[in-house]
């Protein structure tokens, strides 16, 4: 398996560097998808592009010896506006495609189906969500991902999250001549921010509420008739998050009432907290060690949110983080962009490909291990749902 990854090294690194040097925003990752699907298709994967009505989503399938366990390998390839590949999704796409091809070459007689999922727009609208709604993950036995990081570890937890737009509509007027005829939509936004600051004191410490004003009016001498704020609201679990969300909405509703403006609350995105399968996490870490990664950290206790969390409600899933920047370096930064094509970045891609391919192989080769993973997943999910 490792020899296959090493043989593929040049093309894996070329994919990594090409995607890095051609950053594309969510739902516009056409060059990345062309390269990834062409590579997979050259290696006998059957490619379907445009799944779930998303032009840059795809599923590439390799069926071996009549089928067998269905292993999903998920990759992202979108970049960040103004920054490029500050989340390292170039590493992810290249290592997952490398892992999938190496795996397909080393199955021997073992029946298996390898499915590479191209999931666009992770940073914005989340391609995985419509792909989930289209039922594309339903038949999987397991879903694996990788992500670059400041340490090699697995995601133990992630936060449930809602991304919301608050749209306030008021009435425009001359701000000096006839302010009494205007209704300031911006006032509604400012009062919402203030109310959320007061709310912050009275929620659990795992709650994160952070917002920006995306439209605060056009000129200081016009009473703003339209203002928009975007907020992320997160918590460790969905039931508690839903109670916090209602209080956040009430903060905005109160602001609309007191300013006389009209409020619309738009849901942009919703992510669930991850259902954790420890056996799968440990299997990924064991394979990372075998692939030669020296320093391995315990699962991360503090994370953001991911649309992969929604996938882990459907099938057992785990994500391997592979170090390629110094410990403590924040993602969404120029340091991450620069490291994406460094030697450390290249090495991370290769060891991640080996780790993911090795993990998938273990699950295919050992049906009782796969069964144990599935049982732990069902128990973890049931325990979670009981608490709803
Ligand atoms: Zn990111
Ligand atoms: Zn990311």
GROMACS .gro file of C-alpha atoms and ligand atoms in nm:
model
  390
    1UNK     CA    1   0.000   0.000   0.000
    2UNK     CA    2   0.271   0.246   0.103
    3UNK     CA    3   0.472   0.160  -0.209
    4UNK     CA    4   0.169   0.250  -0.422
    5UNK     CA    5   0.138   0.588  -0.251
    6UNK     CA    6   0.511   0.646  -0.300
    7UNK     CA    7   0.477   0.554  -0.669
    8UNK     CA    8   0.195   0.806  -0.701
    9UNK     CA    9   0.390   1.073  -0.510
   10UNK     CA   10   0.464   1.299  -0.807
   11UNK     CA   11   0.107   1.312  -0.931
   12UNK     CA   12  -0.033   1.356  -0.576
   13UNK     CA   13   0.204   1.650  -0.518
   14UNK     CA   14   0.120   1.797  -0.860
   15UNK     CA   15  -0.250   1.790  -0.769
   16UNK     CA   16  -0.175   1.952  -0.434
   17UNK     CA   17   0.032   2.230  -0.585
   18UNK     CA   18  -0.203   2.294  -0.877
   19UNK     CA   19  -0.508   2.335  -0.650
   20UNK     CA   20  -0.301   2.552  -0.416
   21UNK     CA   21  -0.187   2.777  -0.701
   22UNK     CA   22  -0.537   2.800  -0.853
   23UNK     CA   23  -0.757   2.882  -0.552
   24UNK     CA   24  -1.128   2.871  -0.633
   25UNK     CA   25  -1.416   2.977  -0.410
   26UNK     CA   26  -1.698   2.746  -0.304
   27UNK     CA   27  -1.918   2.613  -0.587
   28UNK     CA   28  -1.670   2.745  -0.843
   29UNK     CA   29  -1.398   2.483  -0.799
   30UNK     CA   30  -1.412   2.378  -1.165
   31UNK     CA   31  -1.037   2.348  -1.227
   32UNK     CA   32  -0.983   2.144  -0.911
   33UNK     CA   33  -1.273   1.913  -0.993
   34UNK     CA   34  -1.156   1.868  -1.352
   35UNK     CA   35  -0.812   1.760  -1.232
   36UNK     CA   36  -0.940   1.534  -0.952
   37UNK     CA   37  -1.203   1.358  -1.162
   38UNK     CA   38  -0.966   1.317  -1.459
   39UNK     CA   39  -0.705   1.157  -1.231
   40UNK     CA   40  -0.960   0.921  -1.074
   41UNK     CA   41  -1.107   0.832  -1.409
   42UNK     CA   42  -0.757   0.756  -1.546
   43UNK     CA   43  -0.728   0.509  -1.258
   44UNK     CA   44  -1.052   0.326  -1.344
   45UNK     CA   45  -1.293   0.509  -1.112
   46UNK     CA   46  -1.640   0.573  -1.252
   47UNK     CA   47  -1.706   0.946  -1.216
   48UNK     CA   48  -2.042   1.118  -1.176
   49UNK     CA   49  -2.009   1.496  -1.168
   50UNK     CA   50  -2.280   1.744  -1.075
   51UNK     CA   51  -2.445   1.519  -0.815
   52UNK     CA   52  -2.711   1.675  -0.590
   53UNK     CA   53  -2.743   1.952  -0.852
   54UNK     CA   54  -2.408   2.096  -0.748
   55UNK     CA   55  -2.188   2.156  -1.053
   56UNK     CA   56  -1.864   2.101  -0.859
   57UNK     CA   57  -1.972   1.799  -0.655
   58UNK     CA   58  -1.883   1.449  -0.767
   59UNK     CA   59  -1.873   1.085  -0.668
   60UNK     CA   60  -1.604   0.861  -0.813
   61UNK     CA   61  -1.667   0.489  -0.757
   62UNK     CA   62  -1.434   0.192  -0.781
   63UNK     CA   63  -1.608  -0.144  -0.746
   64UNK     CA   64  -1.380  -0.438  -0.679
   65UNK     CA   65  -1.460  -0.808  -0.687
   66UNK     CA   66  -1.836  -0.756  -0.688
   67UNK     CA   67  -1.866  -0.491  -0.415
   68UNK     CA   68  -1.823  -0.553  -0.043
   69UNK     CA   69  -1.793  -0.282   0.222
   70UNK     CA   70  -1.865   0.067   0.091
   71UNK     CA   71  -1.592   0.301   0.206
   72UNK     CA   72  -1.648   0.675   0.153
   73UNK     CA   73  -1.344   0.901   0.128
   74UNK     CA   74  -1.447   1.266   0.140
   75UNK     CA   75  -1.250   1.557   0.004
   76UNK     CA   76  -1.292   1.934  -0.004
   77UNK     CA   77  -1.115   2.175  -0.240
   78UNK     CA   78  -1.258   2.524  -0.188
   79UNK     CA   79  -1.045   2.826  -0.099
   80UNK     CA   80  -1.107   3.138   0.110
   81UNK     CA   81  -1.181   3.482  -0.038
   82UNK     CA   82  -0.878   3.710  -0.043
   83UNK     CA   83  -0.656   3.446   0.117
   84UNK     CA   84  -0.641   3.140  -0.108
   85UNK     CA   85  -0.594   2.798   0.048
   86UNK     CA   86  -0.583   2.918   0.409
   87UNK     CA   87  -0.767   2.607   0.527
   88UNK     CA   88  -0.537   2.366   0.343
   89UNK     CA   89  -0.808   2.200   0.134
   90UNK     CA   90  -0.549   2.145  -0.139
   91UNK     CA   91  -0.380   1.893   0.094
   92UNK     CA   92  -0.709   1.725   0.157
   93UNK     CA   93  -0.808   1.679  -0.206
   94UNK     CA   94  -0.468   1.547  -0.313
   95UNK     CA   95  -0.419   1.306  -0.022
   96UNK     CA   96  -0.771   1.161  -0.047
   97UNK     CA   97  -0.739   1.099  -0.420
   98UNK     CA   98  -0.396   0.945  -0.361
   99UNK     CA   99  -0.536   0.723  -0.084
  100UNK     CA  100  -0.827   0.610  -0.302
  101UNK     CA  101  -0.609   0.515  -0.597
  102UNK     CA  102  -0.350   0.336  -0.381
  103UNK     CA  103  -0.631   0.146  -0.207
  104UNK     CA  104  -0.783   0.042  -0.540
  105UNK     CA  105  -0.446  -0.106  -0.643
  106UNK     CA  106  -0.402  -0.314  -0.327
  107UNK     CA  107  -0.732  -0.489  -0.266
  108UNK     CA  108  -0.620  -0.830  -0.390
  109UNK     CA  109  -0.923  -1.062  -0.374
  110UNK     CA  110  -1.107  -0.853  -0.116
  111UNK     CA  111  -1.446  -0.733  -0.235
  112UNK     CA  112  -1.494  -0.360  -0.170
  113UNK     CA  113  -1.640  -0.042  -0.312
  114UNK     CA  114  -1.439   0.278  -0.278
  115UNK     CA  115  -1.634   0.598  -0.321
  116UNK     CA  116  -1.453   0.932  -0.342
  117UNK     CA  117  -1.689   1.217  -0.258
  118UNK     CA  118  -1.600   1.557  -0.395
  119UNK     CA  119  -1.777   1.792  -0.155
  120UNK     CA  120  -1.765   2.159  -0.263
  121UNK     CA  121  -1.804   2.486  -0.074
  122UNK     CA  122  -1.716   2.367   0.277
  123UNK     CA  123  -1.634   2.724   0.379
  124UNK     CA  124  -1.961   2.873   0.257
  125UNK     CA  125  -2.282   2.695   0.161
  126UNK     CA  126  -2.164   2.339   0.242
  127UNK     CA  127  -2.192   2.097  -0.044
  128UNK     CA  128  -2.230   1.807   0.197
  129UNK     CA  129  -2.573   1.927   0.312
  130UNK     CA  130  -2.751   1.896  -0.026
  131UNK     CA  131  -2.556   1.575  -0.087
  132UNK     CA  132  -2.697   1.439   0.241
  133UNK     CA  133  -3.048   1.548   0.142
  134UNK     CA  134  -3.004   1.367  -0.190
  135UNK     CA  135  -2.929   1.047   0.006
  136UNK     CA  136  -2.580   1.012  -0.138
  137UNK     CA  137  -2.422   0.890   0.187
  138UNK     CA  138  -2.703   0.655   0.289
  139UNK     CA  139  -2.547   0.328   0.174
  140UNK     CA  140  -2.199   0.389   0.310
  141UNK     CA  141  -2.043   0.167   0.576
  142UNK     CA  142  -1.792   0.428   0.687
  143UNK     CA  143  -1.683   0.782   0.593
  144UNK     CA  144  -1.326   0.906   0.628
  145UNK     CA  145  -1.174   1.249   0.582
  146UNK     CA  146  -0.846   1.425   0.634
  147UNK     CA  147  -0.764   1.785   0.713
  148UNK     CA  148  -0.436   1.968   0.757
  149UNK     CA  149  -0.356   2.096   1.104
  150UNK     CA  150  -0.102   2.221   1.356
  151UNK     CA  151  -0.082   1.874   1.508
  152UNK     CA  152  -0.158   1.519   1.402
  153UNK     CA  153  -0.475   1.411   1.576
  154UNK     CA  154  -0.840   1.329   1.521
  155UNK     CA  155  -1.145   1.545   1.578
  156UNK     CA  156  -1.301   1.416   1.895
  157UNK     CA  157  -1.578   1.670   1.895
  158UNK     CA  158  -1.719   1.949   1.687
  159UNK     CA  159  -1.974   2.216   1.770
  160UNK     CA  160  -2.331   2.224   1.646
  161UNK     CA  161  -2.376   2.549   1.457
  162UNK     CA  162  -2.627   2.772   1.281
  163UNK     CA  163  -2.520   3.045   1.042
  164UNK     CA  164  -2.787   3.314   1.026
  165UNK     CA  165  -2.847   3.638   0.840
  166UNK     CA  166  -3.048   3.905   1.020
  167UNK     CA  167  -3.201   4.137   0.761
  168UNK     CA  168  -3.350   4.461   0.896
  169UNK     CA  169  -3.561   4.683   0.670
  170UNK     CA  170  -3.634   5.040   0.771
  171UNK     CA  171  -3.716   5.359   0.582
  172UNK     CA  172  -3.469   5.592   0.411
  173UNK     CA  173  -3.477   5.967   0.486
  174UNK     CA  174  -3.237   6.263   0.490
  175UNK     CA  175  -3.040   6.211   0.811
  176UNK     CA  176  -3.023   6.586   0.891
  177UNK     CA  177  -3.327   6.740   0.721
  178UNK     CA  178  -3.594   6.478   0.804
  179UNK     CA  179  -3.460   6.206   1.034
  180UNK     CA  180  -3.801   6.185   1.198
  181UNK     CA  181  -3.935   6.042   0.872
  182UNK     CA  182  -3.678   5.762   0.865
  183UNK     CA  183  -3.648   5.425   1.034
  184UNK     CA  184  -3.290   5.311   1.075
  185UNK     CA  185  -3.234   4.947   0.986
  186UNK     CA  186  -2.881   4.989   1.122
  187UNK     CA  187  -3.019   5.070   1.468
  188UNK     CA  188  -3.188   4.731   1.464
  189UNK     CA  189  -2.857   4.564   1.389
  190UNK     CA  190  -2.668   4.756   1.659
  191UNK     CA  191  -2.930   4.674   1.921
  192UNK     CA  192  -2.912   4.307   1.821
  193UNK     CA  193  -2.535   4.308   1.874
  194UNK     CA  194  -2.578   4.473   2.216
  195UNK     CA  195  -2.850   4.232   2.325
  196UNK     CA  196  -2.633   3.935   2.225
  197UNK     CA  197  -2.347   4.080   2.434
  198UNK     CA  198  -2.577   4.074   2.739
  199UNK     CA  199  -2.693   3.723   2.651
  200UNK     CA  200  -2.331   3.600   2.636
  201UNK     CA  201  -2.306   3.624   3.015
  202UNK     CA  202  -2.596   3.386   3.066
  203UNK     CA  203  -2.525   3.091   2.843
  204UNK     CA  204  -2.302   2.786   2.889
  205UNK     CA  205  -1.930   2.845   2.834
  206UNK     CA  206  -1.924   2.620   2.526
  207UNK     CA  207  -2.154   2.863   2.341
  208UNK     CA  208  -1.988   3.083   2.078
  209UNK     CA  209  -2.173   3.376   1.923
  210UNK     CA  210  -1.989   3.589   1.671
  211UNK     CA  211  -2.119   3.825   1.408
  212UNK     CA  212  -2.029   4.088   1.151
  213UNK     CA  213  -2.227   4.360   0.980
  214UNK     CA  214  -2.235   4.274   0.612
  215UNK     CA  215  -2.445   4.578   0.516
  216UNK     CA  216  -2.459   4.880   0.744
  217UNK     CA  217  -2.608   5.134   0.505
  218UNK     CA  218  -2.464   5.329   0.214
  219UNK     CA  219  -2.403   5.687   0.331
  220UNK     CA  220  -2.397   5.859   0.671
  221UNK     CA  221  -2.639   6.128   0.553
  222UNK     CA  222  -2.908   5.876   0.462
  223UNK     CA  223  -3.102   5.689   0.728
  224UNK     CA  224  -3.020   5.328   0.633
  225UNK     CA  225  -3.328   5.148   0.501
  226UNK     CA  226  -3.147   4.815   0.481
  227UNK     CA  227  -2.891   4.657   0.713
  228UNK     CA  228  -2.774   4.300   0.741
  229UNK     CA  229  -2.569   4.113   1.002
  230UNK     CA  230  -2.440   3.761   0.980
  231UNK     CA  231  -2.400   3.552   1.296
  232UNK     CA  232  -2.252   3.215   1.381
  233UNK     CA  233  -2.410   3.063   1.691
  234UNK     CA  234  -2.250   2.741   1.819
  235UNK     CA  235  -2.277   2.502   2.112
  236UNK     CA  236  -2.153   2.156   2.204
  237UNK     CA  237  -2.486   1.993   2.128
  238UNK     CA  238  -2.793   2.058   1.916
  239UNK     CA  239  -3.062   2.058   2.189
  240UNK     CA  240  -2.888   2.330   2.389
  241UNK     CA  241  -2.799   2.524   2.076
  242UNK     CA  242  -3.166   2.534   1.977
  243UNK     CA  243  -3.257   2.697   2.309
  244UNK     CA  244  -2.980   2.956   2.266
  245UNK     CA  245  -3.089   3.025   1.909
  246UNK     CA  246  -3.440   3.110   2.023
  247UNK     CA  247  -3.295   3.366   2.266
  248UNK     CA  248  -3.073   3.510   1.992
  249UNK     CA  249  -3.375   3.541   1.760
  250UNK     CA  250  -3.564   3.713   2.040
  251UNK     CA  251  -3.277   3.961   2.077
  252UNK     CA  252  -3.321   4.050   1.709
  253UNK     CA  253  -3.701   4.050   1.731
  254UNK     CA  254  -3.682   4.289   2.028
  255UNK     CA  255  -3.450   4.516   1.831
  256UNK     CA  256  -3.695   4.520   1.540
  257UNK     CA  257  -3.986   4.599   1.771
  258UNK     CA  258  -3.810   4.885   1.944
  259UNK     CA  259  -3.682   5.044   1.623
  260UNK     CA  260  -3.995   4.983   1.417
  261UNK     CA  261  -3.799   4.806   1.146
  262UNK     CA  262  -3.894   4.482   0.977
  263UNK     CA  263  -3.685   4.176   1.054
  264UNK     CA  264  -3.626   3.868   0.841
  265UNK     CA  265  -3.418   3.581   0.979
  266UNK     CA  266  -3.252   3.373   0.706
  267UNK     CA  267  -3.092   3.038   0.783
  268UNK     CA  268  -2.775   3.014   0.575
  269UNK     CA  269  -2.628   2.690   0.708
  270UNK     CA  270  -2.678   2.439   0.985
  271UNK     CA  271  -2.418   2.190   1.107
  272UNK     CA  272  -2.464   1.917   1.365
  273UNK     CA  273  -2.210   1.826   1.629
  274UNK     CA  274  -2.006   1.521   1.540
  275UNK     CA  275  -2.111   1.174   1.656
  276UNK     CA  276  -1.784   1.037   1.785
  277UNK     CA  277  -1.672   0.679   1.716
  278UNK     CA  278  -1.367   0.625   1.929
  279UNK     CA  279  -1.272   0.294   1.767
  280UNK     CA  280  -1.254   0.463   1.428
  281UNK     CA  281  -1.052   0.752   1.571
  282UNK     CA  282  -0.805   0.511   1.727
  283UNK     CA  283  -0.777   0.316   1.402
  284UNK     CA  284  -0.688   0.635   1.215
  285UNK     CA  285  -0.424   0.724   1.475
  286UNK     CA  286  -0.275   0.373   1.467
  287UNK     CA  287  -0.247   0.398   1.088
  288UNK     CA  288  -0.095   0.746   1.113
  289UNK     CA  289   0.172   0.605   1.343
  290UNK     CA  290   0.236   0.314   1.108
  291UNK     CA  291   0.263   0.559   0.818
  292UNK     CA  292   0.558   0.717   0.996
  293UNK     CA  293   0.402   1.024   1.158
  294UNK     CA  294   0.611   1.084   1.468
  295UNK     CA  295   0.417   1.314   1.699
  296UNK     CA  296   0.055   1.224   1.755
  297UNK     CA  297  -0.169   1.423   1.990
  298UNK     CA  298  -0.487   1.309   2.166
  299UNK     CA  299  -0.823   1.403   2.007
  300UNK     CA  300  -0.886   1.779   1.996
  301UNK     CA  301  -1.114   1.899   2.275
  302UNK     CA  302  -1.190   2.238   2.122
  303UNK     CA  303  -1.300   2.265   1.762
  304UNK     CA  304  -1.520   2.472   1.538
  305UNK     CA  305  -1.802   2.326   1.334
  306UNK     CA  306  -1.806   2.118   1.020
  307UNK     CA  307  -2.063   1.993   0.776
  308UNK     CA  308  -1.887   1.658   0.818
  309UNK     CA  309  -2.071   1.650   1.154
  310UNK     CA  310  -2.396   1.605   0.959
  311UNK     CA  311  -2.244   1.307   0.775
  312UNK     CA  312  -2.148   1.149   1.109
  313UNK     CA  313  -2.518   1.140   1.201
  314UNK     CA  314  -2.573   0.902   0.910
  315UNK     CA  315  -2.269   0.676   0.903
  316UNK     CA  316  -1.965   0.613   1.125
  317UNK     CA  317  -1.718   0.887   1.034
  318UNK     CA  318  -1.381   1.018   1.141
  319UNK     CA  319  -1.140   1.287   1.028
  320UNK     CA  320  -0.763   1.266   1.057
  321UNK     CA  321  -0.580   1.596   1.113
  322UNK     CA  322  -0.223   1.590   0.986
  323UNK     CA  323   0.037   1.841   1.103
  324UNK     CA  324   0.195   2.064   0.839
  325UNK     CA  325   0.231   2.397   1.027
  326UNK     CA  326   0.401   2.466   1.365
  327UNK     CA  327   0.193   2.390   1.675
  328UNK     CA  328  -0.042   2.676   1.759
  329UNK     CA  329  -0.057   2.826   1.407
  330UNK     CA  330  -0.416   2.933   1.339
  331UNK     CA  331  -0.594   2.815   1.026
  332UNK     CA  332  -0.740   3.068   0.781
  333UNK     CA  333  -0.404   3.245   0.783
  334UNK     CA  334  -0.124   3.327   0.540
  335UNK     CA  335   0.098   3.081   0.733
  336UNK     CA  336  -0.138   2.801   0.629
  337UNK     CA  337  -0.141   2.922   0.269
  338UNK     CA  338   0.240   2.926   0.251
  339UNK     CA  339   0.283   2.589   0.422
  340UNK     CA  340   0.043   2.427   0.174
  341UNK     CA  341   0.321   2.384  -0.085
  342UNK     CA  342   0.614   2.352   0.157
  343UNK     CA  343   0.807   2.032   0.217
  344UNK     CA  344   0.609   1.985   0.539
  345UNK     CA  345   0.288   2.023   0.338
  346UNK     CA  346   0.401   1.768   0.082
  347UNK     CA  347   0.506   1.521   0.349
  348UNK     CA  348   0.171   1.564   0.527
  349UNK     CA  349  -0.014   1.486   0.204
  350UNK     CA  350   0.181   1.165   0.151
  351UNK     CA  351   0.153   1.042   0.510
  352UNK     CA  352  -0.217   1.130   0.516
  353UNK     CA  353  -0.273   0.929   0.197
  354UNK     CA  354  -0.097   0.630   0.357
  355UNK     CA  355  -0.291   0.667   0.684
  356UNK     CA  356  -0.631   0.692   0.517
  357UNK     CA  357  -0.562   0.409   0.272
  358UNK     CA  358  -0.433   0.192   0.558
  359UNK     CA  359  -0.739   0.262   0.772
  360UNK     CA  360  -0.977   0.182   0.487
  361UNK     CA  361  -0.785  -0.138   0.413
  362UNK     CA  362  -0.808  -0.251   0.778
  363UNK     CA  363  -1.185  -0.204   0.770
  364UNK     CA  364  -1.221  -0.391   0.441
  365UNK     CA  365  -0.991  -0.674   0.544
  366UNK     CA  366  -1.143  -0.725   0.889
  367UNK     CA  367  -1.525  -0.750   0.879
  368UNK     CA  368  -1.552  -0.792   1.258
  369UNK     CA  369  -1.361  -0.464   1.309
  370UNK     CA  370  -1.602  -0.289   1.074
  371UNK     CA  371  -1.891  -0.444   1.265
  372UNK     CA  372  -1.752  -0.316   1.597
  373UNK     CA  373  -1.720   0.033   1.450
  374UNK     CA  374  -2.080   0.020   1.331
  375UNK     CA  375  -2.204  -0.101   1.670
  376UNK     CA  376  -2.021   0.175   1.855
  377UNK     CA  377  -2.167   0.427   1.611
  378UNK     CA  378  -2.523   0.302   1.663
  379UNK     CA  379  -2.484   0.308   2.041
  380UNK     CA  380  -2.328   0.656   2.040
  381UNK     CA  381  -2.602   0.789   1.817
  382UNK     CA  382  -2.879   0.630   2.019
  383UNK     CA  383  -2.736   0.763   2.344
  384UNK     CA  384  -2.721   1.107   2.190
  385UNK     CA  385  -3.074   1.097   2.049
  386UNK     CA  386  -3.206   0.984   2.388
  387UNK     CA  387  -3.083   1.310   2.537
  388UNK     CA  388  -3.264   1.524   2.281
  389LIG    ZN1  389  -1.176   2.649   0.705
  390LIG    ZN1  390  -1.113   2.336   0.629
   0.00000   0.00000   0.00000
